[in-house]
mmCIF file of C-alpha atoms and ligand atoms in Angstrom:
data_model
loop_
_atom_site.group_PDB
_atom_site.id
_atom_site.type_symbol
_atom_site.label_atom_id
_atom_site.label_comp_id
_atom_site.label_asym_id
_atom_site.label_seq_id
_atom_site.Cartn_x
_atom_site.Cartn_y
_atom_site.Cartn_z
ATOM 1 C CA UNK A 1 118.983 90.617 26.401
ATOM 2 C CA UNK A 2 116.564 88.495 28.013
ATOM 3 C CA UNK A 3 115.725 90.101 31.480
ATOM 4 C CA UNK A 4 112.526 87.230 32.052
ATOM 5 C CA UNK A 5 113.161 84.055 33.639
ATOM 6 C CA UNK A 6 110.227 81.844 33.257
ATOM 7 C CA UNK A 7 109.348 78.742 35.705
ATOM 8 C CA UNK A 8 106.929 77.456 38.142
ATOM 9 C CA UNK A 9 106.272 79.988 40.203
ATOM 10 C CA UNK A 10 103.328 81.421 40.335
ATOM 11 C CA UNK A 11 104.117 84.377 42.106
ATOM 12 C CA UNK A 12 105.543 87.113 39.677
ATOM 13 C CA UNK A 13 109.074 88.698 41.570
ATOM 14 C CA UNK A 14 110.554 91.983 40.140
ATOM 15 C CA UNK A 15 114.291 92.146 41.365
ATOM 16 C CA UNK A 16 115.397 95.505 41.170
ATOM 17 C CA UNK A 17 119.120 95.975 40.692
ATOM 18 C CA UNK A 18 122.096 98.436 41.047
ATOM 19 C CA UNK A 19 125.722 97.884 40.081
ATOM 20 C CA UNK A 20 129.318 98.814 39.318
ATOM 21 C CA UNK A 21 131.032 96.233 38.577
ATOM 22 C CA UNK A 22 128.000 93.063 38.085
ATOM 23 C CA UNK A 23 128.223 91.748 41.173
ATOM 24 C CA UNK A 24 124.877 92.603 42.330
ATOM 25 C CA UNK A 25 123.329 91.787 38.409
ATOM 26 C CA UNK A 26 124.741 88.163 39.231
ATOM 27 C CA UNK A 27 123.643 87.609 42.088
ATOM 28 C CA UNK A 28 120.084 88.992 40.947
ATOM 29 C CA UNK A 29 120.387 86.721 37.762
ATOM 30 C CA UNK A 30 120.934 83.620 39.912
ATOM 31 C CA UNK A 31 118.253 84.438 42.515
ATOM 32 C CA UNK A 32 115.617 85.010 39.315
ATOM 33 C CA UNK A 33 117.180 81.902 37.661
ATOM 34 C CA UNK A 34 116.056 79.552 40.728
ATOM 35 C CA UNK A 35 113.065 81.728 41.402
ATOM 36 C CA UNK A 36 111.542 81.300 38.028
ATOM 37 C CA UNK A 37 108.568 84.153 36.810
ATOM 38 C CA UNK A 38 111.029 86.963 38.119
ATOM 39 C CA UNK A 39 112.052 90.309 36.254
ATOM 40 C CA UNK A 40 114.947 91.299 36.565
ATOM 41 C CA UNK A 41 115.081 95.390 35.852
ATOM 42 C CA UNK A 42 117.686 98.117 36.562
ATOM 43 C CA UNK A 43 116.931 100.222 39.261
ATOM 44 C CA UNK A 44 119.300 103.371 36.942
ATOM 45 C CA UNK A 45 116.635 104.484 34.638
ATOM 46 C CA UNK A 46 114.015 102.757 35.528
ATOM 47 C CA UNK A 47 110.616 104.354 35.740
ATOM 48 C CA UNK A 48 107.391 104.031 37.358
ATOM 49 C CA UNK A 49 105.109 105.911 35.419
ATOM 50 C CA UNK A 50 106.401 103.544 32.234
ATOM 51 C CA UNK A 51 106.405 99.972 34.031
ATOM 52 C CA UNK A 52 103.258 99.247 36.008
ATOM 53 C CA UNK A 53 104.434 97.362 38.734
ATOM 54 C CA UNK A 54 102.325 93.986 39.120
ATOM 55 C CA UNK A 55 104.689 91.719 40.810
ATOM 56 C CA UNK A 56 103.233 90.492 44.383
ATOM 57 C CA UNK A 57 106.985 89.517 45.434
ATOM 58 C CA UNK A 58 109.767 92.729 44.867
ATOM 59 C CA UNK A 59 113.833 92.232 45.777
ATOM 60 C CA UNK A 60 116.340 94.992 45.950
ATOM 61 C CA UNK A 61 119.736 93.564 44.937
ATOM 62 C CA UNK A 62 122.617 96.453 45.642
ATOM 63 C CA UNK A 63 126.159 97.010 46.819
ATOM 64 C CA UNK A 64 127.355 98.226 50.185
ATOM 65 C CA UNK A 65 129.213 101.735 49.742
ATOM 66 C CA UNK A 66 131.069 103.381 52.531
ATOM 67 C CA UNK A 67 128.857 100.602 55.428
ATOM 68 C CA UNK A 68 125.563 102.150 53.775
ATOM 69 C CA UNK A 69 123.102 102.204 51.327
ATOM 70 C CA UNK A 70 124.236 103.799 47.901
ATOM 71 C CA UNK A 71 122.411 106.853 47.120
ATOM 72 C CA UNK A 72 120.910 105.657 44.204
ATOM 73 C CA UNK A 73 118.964 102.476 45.980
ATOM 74 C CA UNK A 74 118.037 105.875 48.614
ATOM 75 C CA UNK A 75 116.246 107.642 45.477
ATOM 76 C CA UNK A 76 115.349 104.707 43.381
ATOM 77 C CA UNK A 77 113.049 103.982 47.118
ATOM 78 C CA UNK A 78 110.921 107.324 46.712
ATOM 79 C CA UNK A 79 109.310 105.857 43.559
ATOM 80 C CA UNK A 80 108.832 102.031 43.873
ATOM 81 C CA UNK A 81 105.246 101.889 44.163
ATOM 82 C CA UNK A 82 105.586 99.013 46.248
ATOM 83 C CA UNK A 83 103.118 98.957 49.214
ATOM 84 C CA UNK A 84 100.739 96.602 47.796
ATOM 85 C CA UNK A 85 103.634 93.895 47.238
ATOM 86 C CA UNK A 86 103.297 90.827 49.369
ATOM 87 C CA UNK A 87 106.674 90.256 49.862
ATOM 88 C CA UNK A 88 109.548 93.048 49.944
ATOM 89 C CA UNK A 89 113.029 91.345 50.483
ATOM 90 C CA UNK A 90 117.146 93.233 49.822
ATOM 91 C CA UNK A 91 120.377 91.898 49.073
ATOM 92 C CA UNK A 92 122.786 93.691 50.432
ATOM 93 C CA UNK A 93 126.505 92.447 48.283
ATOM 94 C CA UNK A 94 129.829 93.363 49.631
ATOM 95 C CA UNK A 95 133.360 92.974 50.013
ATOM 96 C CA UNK A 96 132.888 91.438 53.671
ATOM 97 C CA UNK A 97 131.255 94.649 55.713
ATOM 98 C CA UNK A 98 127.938 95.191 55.746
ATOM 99 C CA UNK A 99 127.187 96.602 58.850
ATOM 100 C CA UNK A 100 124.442 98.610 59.117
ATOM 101 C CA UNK A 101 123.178 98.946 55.429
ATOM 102 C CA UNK A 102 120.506 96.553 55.826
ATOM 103 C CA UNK A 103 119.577 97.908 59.184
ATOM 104 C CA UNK A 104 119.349 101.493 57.480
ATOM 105 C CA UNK A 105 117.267 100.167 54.571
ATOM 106 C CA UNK A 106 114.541 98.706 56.891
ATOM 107 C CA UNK A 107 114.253 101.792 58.506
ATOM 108 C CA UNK A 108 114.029 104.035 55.266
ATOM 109 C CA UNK A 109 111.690 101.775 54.034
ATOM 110 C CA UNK A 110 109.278 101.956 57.526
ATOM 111 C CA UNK A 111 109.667 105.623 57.189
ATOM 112 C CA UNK A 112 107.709 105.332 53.673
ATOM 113 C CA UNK A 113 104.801 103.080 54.504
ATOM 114 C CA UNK A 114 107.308 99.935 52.995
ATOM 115 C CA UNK A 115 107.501 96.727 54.844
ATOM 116 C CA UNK A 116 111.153 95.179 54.401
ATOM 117 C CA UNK A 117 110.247 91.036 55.086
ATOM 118 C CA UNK A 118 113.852 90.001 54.689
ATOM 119 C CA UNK A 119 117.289 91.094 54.383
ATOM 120 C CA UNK A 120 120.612 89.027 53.071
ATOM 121 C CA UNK A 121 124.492 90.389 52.937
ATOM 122 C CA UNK A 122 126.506 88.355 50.522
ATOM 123 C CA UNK A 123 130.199 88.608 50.047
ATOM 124 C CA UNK A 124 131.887 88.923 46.818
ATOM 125 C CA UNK A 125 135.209 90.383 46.149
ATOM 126 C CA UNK A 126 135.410 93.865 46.631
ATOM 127 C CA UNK A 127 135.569 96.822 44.081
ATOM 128 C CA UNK A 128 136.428 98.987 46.167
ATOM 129 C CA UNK A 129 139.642 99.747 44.376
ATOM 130 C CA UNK A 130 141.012 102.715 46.261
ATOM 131 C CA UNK A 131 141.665 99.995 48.838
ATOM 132 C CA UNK A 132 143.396 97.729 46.481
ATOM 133 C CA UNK A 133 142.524 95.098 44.154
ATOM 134 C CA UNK A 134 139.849 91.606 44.332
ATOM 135 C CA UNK A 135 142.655 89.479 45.722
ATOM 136 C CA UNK A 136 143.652 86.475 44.424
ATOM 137 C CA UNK A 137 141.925 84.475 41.789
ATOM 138 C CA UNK A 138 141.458 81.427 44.175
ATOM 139 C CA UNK A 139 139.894 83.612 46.515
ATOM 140 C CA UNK A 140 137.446 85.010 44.575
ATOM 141 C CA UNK A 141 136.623 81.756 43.225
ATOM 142 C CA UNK A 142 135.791 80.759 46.967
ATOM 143 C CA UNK A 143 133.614 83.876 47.313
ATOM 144 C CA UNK A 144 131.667 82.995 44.166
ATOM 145 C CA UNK A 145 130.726 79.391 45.451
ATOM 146 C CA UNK A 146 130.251 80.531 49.023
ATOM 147 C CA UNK A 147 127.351 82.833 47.712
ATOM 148 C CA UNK A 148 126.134 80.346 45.534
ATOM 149 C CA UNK A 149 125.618 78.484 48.445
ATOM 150 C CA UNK A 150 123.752 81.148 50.066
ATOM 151 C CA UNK A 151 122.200 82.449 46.974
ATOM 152 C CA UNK A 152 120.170 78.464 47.190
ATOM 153 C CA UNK A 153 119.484 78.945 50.605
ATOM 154 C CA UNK A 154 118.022 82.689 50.523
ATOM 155 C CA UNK A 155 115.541 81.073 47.122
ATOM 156 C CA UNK A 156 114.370 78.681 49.458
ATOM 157 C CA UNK A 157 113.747 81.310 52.190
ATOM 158 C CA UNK A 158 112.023 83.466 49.329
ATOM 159 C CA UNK A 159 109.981 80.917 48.269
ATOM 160 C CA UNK A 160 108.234 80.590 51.543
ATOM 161 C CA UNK A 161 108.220 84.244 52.342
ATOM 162 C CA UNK A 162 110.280 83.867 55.239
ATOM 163 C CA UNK A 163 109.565 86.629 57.264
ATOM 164 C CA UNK A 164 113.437 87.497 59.230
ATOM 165 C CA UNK A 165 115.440 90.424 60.803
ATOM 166 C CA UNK A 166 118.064 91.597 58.585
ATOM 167 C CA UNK A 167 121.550 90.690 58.635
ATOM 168 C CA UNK A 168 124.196 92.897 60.126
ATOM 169 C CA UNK A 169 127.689 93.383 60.723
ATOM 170 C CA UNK A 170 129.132 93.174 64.814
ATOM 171 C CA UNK A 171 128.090 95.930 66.922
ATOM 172 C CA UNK A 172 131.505 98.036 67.330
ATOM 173 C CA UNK A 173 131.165 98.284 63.579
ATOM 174 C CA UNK A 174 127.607 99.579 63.177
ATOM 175 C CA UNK A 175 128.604 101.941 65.761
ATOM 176 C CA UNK A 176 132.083 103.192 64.489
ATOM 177 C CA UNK A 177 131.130 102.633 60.631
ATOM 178 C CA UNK A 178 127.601 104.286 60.275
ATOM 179 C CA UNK A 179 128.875 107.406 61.842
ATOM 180 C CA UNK A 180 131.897 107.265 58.802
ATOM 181 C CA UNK A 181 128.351 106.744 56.682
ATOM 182 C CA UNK A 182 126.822 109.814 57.951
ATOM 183 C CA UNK A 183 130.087 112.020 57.730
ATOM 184 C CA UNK A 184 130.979 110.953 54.404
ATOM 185 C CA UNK A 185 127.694 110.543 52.538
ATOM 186 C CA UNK A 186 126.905 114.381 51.943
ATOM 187 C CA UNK A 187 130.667 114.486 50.025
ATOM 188 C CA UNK A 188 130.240 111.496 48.007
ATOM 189 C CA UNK A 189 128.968 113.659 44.837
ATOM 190 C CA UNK A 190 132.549 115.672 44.582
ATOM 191 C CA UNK A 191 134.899 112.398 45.789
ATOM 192 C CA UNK A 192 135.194 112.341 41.876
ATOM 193 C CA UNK A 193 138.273 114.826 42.035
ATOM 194 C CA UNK A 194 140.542 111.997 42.614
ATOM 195 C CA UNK A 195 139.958 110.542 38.811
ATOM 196 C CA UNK A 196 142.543 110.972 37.070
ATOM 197 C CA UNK A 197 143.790 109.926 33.585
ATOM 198 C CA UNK A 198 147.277 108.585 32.662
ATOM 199 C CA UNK A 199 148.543 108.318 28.785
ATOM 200 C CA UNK A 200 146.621 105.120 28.113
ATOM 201 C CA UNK A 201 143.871 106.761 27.588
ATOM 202 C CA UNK A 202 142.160 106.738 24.018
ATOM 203 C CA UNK A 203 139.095 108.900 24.591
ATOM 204 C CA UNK A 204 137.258 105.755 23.984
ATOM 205 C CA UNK A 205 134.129 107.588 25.859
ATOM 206 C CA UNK A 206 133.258 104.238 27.301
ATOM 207 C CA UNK A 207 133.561 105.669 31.209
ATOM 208 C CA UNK A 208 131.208 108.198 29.965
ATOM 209 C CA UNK A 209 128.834 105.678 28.635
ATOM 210 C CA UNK A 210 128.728 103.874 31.673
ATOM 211 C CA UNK A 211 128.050 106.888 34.231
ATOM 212 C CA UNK A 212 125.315 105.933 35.759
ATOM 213 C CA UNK A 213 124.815 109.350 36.872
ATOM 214 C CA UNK A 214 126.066 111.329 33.696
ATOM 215 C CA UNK A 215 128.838 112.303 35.926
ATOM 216 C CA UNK A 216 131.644 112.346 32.792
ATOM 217 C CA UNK A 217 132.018 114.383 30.201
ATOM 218 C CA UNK A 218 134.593 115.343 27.165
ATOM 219 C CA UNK A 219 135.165 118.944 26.984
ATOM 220 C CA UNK A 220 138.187 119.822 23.853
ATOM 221 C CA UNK A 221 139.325 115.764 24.108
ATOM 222 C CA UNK A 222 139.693 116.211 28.262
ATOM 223 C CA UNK A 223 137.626 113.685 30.743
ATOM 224 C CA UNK A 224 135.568 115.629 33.232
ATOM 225 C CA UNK A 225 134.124 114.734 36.164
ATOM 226 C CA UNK A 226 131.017 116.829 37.221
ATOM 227 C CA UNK A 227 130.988 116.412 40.783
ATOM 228 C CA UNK A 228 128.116 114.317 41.090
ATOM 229 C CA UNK A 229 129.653 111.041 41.251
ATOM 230 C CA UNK A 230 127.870 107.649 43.115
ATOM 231 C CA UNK A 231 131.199 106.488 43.649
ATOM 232 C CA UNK A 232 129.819 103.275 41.569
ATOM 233 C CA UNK A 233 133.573 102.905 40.091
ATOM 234 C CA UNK A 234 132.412 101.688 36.648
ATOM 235 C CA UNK A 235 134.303 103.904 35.077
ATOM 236 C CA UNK A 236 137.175 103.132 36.313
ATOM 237 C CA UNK A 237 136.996 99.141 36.374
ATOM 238 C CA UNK A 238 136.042 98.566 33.011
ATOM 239 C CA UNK A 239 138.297 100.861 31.155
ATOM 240 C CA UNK A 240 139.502 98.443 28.205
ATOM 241 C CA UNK A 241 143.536 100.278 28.786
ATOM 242 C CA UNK A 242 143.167 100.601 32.619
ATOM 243 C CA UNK A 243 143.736 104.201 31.986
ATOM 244 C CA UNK A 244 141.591 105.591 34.662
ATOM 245 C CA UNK A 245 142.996 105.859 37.774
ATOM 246 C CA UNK A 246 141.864 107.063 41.530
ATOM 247 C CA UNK A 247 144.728 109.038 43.787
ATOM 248 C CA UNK A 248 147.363 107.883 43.827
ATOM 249 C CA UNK A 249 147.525 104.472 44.693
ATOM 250 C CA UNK A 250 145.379 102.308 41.856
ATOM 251 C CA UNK A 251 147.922 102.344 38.981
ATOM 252 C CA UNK A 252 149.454 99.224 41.254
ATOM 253 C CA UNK A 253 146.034 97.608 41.463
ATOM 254 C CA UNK A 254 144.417 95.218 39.271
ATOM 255 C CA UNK A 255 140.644 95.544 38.624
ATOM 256 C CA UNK A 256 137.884 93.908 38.847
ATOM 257 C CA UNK A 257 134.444 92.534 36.802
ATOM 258 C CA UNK A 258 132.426 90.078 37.832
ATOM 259 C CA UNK A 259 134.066 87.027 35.394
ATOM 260 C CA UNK A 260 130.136 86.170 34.358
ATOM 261 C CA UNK A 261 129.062 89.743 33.456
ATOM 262 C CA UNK A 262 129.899 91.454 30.208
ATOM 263 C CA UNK A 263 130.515 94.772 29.448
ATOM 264 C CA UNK A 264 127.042 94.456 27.364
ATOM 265 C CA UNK A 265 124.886 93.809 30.454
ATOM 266 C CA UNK A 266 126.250 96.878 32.169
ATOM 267 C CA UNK A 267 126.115 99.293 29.477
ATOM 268 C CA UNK A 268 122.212 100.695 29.870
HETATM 269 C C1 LIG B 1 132.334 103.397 46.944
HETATM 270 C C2 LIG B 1 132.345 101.977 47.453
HETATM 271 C C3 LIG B 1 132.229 101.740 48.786
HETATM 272 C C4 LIG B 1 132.235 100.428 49.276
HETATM 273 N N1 LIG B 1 132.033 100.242 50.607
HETATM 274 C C5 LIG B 1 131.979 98.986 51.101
HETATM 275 C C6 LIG B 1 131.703 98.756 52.480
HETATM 276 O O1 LIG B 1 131.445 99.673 53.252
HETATM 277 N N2 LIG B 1 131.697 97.494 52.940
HETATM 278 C C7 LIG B 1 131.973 96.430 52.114
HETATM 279 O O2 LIG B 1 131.987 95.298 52.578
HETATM 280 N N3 LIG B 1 132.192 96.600 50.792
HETATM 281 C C8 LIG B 1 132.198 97.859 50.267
HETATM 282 N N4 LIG B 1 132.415 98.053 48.921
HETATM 283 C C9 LIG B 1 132.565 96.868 48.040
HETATM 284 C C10 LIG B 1 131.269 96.530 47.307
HETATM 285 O O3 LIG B 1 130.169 96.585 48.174
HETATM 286 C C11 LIG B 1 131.341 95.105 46.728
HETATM 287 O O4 LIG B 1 132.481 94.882 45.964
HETATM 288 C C12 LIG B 1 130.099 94.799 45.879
HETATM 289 O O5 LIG B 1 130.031 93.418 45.671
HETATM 290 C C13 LIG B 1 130.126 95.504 44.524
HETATM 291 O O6 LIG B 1 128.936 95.205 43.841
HETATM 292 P P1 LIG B 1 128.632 95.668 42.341
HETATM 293 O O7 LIG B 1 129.624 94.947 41.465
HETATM 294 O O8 LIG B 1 127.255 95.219 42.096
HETATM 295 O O9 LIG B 1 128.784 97.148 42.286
HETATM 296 C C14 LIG B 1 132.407 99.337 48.406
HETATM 297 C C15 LIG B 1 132.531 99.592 47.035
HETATM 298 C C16 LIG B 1 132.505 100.892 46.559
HETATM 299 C C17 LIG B 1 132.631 101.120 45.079
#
């Protein structure tokens, strides 16, 4: 797979990603598309003393999870040798909250020498799939050209190095939600005991594949979960018989892939 997107640019950009369920590896494809000279690289397995980093423009493209920055984007921060780049800007996707995460980020990022120039949320149907399903098909197709829109728009701003504060959600909710952040983060790793598997399940090992984290394993033909989980839900969303399920409630729910983004592109 071609990860390059050539153009006029003359500026080299390196967007970063990190994603369930390909939302975020669109909407970095689409940015690097209209950018042109852009890289677009995973941010799971990535690694700095492999890939000398010589891009003077660097995005972070992640999802929300639980009104904060995932832990992974948290870790994948200690080692992007990044303080020589011009130009630092994050895309913060999500199924319509994003609160504080891009508040949160710019402060990480100050507290390791990083400059964060610009910060976007962009709404996409959710994953979140203890919470129910993407909605309706219309919906999501209203999402999809709504952040099309924006993706244009945030090019442009990119383009001229547009130098912003970050976007954020209303103030009740980066009050009320960061402290549900700050509770739940530490517990994140064992949330994984809520997996389950009902008798669809072929032992395919694809939810193991997937792991970003290495989280699943097979032990005498039985799915484990290790109890570090990033509570990506890749596992469960692209499970070719739907056979992995989370409490109680998801066997009712239908689940969701980004329509543009193949099983392929996820797989690492
Ligand atoms: C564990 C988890 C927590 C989430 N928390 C939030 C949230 O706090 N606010 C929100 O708007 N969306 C939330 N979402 C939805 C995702 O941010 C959204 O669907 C995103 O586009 C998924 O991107 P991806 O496909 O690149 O993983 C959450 C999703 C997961 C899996």
């Amino acid at each position: 797979m071609n990860n390059n997107y050539s153009g006029n640019q003359t500026t080299k950009t390196t967007i970063f990603y990190y994603t369930g369920t390909g939302n975020s590896l669109w909407i970095a494809r689409a940015l690097a598309r209209e950018l042109g000279n852009t890289e677009v690289v995973s941010m799971v397995g990535w690694d700095n003393k492999q890939h000398i980093l010589e891009s003077r423009k660097i995005g972070l493209v992640f999802p929300v999870h639980i009104w904060g920055v995932p832990r992974r984007v948290l870790e994948f921060l200690g080692q992007l040798p990044a303080k020589d780049a011009e130009y630092i800007f994050a895309v913060a996707n999500n199924g319509g909250q994003v609160s504080n995460t891009l508040v949160q980020l710019d402060k990480i990022m100050q507290s390791k020498g990083l400059f964060l120039s610009s910060g976007w949320s962009v709404v996409l149907p959710s994953n979140y799939i203890p919470w129910g399903g993407p909605g309706p098909l219309e919906k999501q197709n209203e999402l999809f050209a709504a952040a099309r829109t924006k993706i244009s728009k945030i090019v442009q701003d990119i383009n001229r190095s547009v130098e912003m504060e970050v976007e954020k959600g209303p103030l009740w909710q980066r009050i009320v939600f960061t402290g549900l952040y700050k509770i739940s983060f530490p517990h994140i790793p064992e949330m994984d005991r809520k997996f389950w598997v009902d008798k669809r399940c072929n032992k395919c090992g694809l939810c193991i594949q997937l792991c970003p984290s290495k989280n699943i394993t097979m032990d005498d033909g039985k799915l484990t979960w290790q109890n570090h989980c990033e509570q990506c839900l890749a596992c469960i969303q692209w499970c070719p018989q739907e056979a992995l399920q989370y409490g109680k409630k998801t066997p009712a729910y239908s689940r969701y892939q980004h329509p543009e983004i193949k099983l392929k592109d996820i797989l690492r």
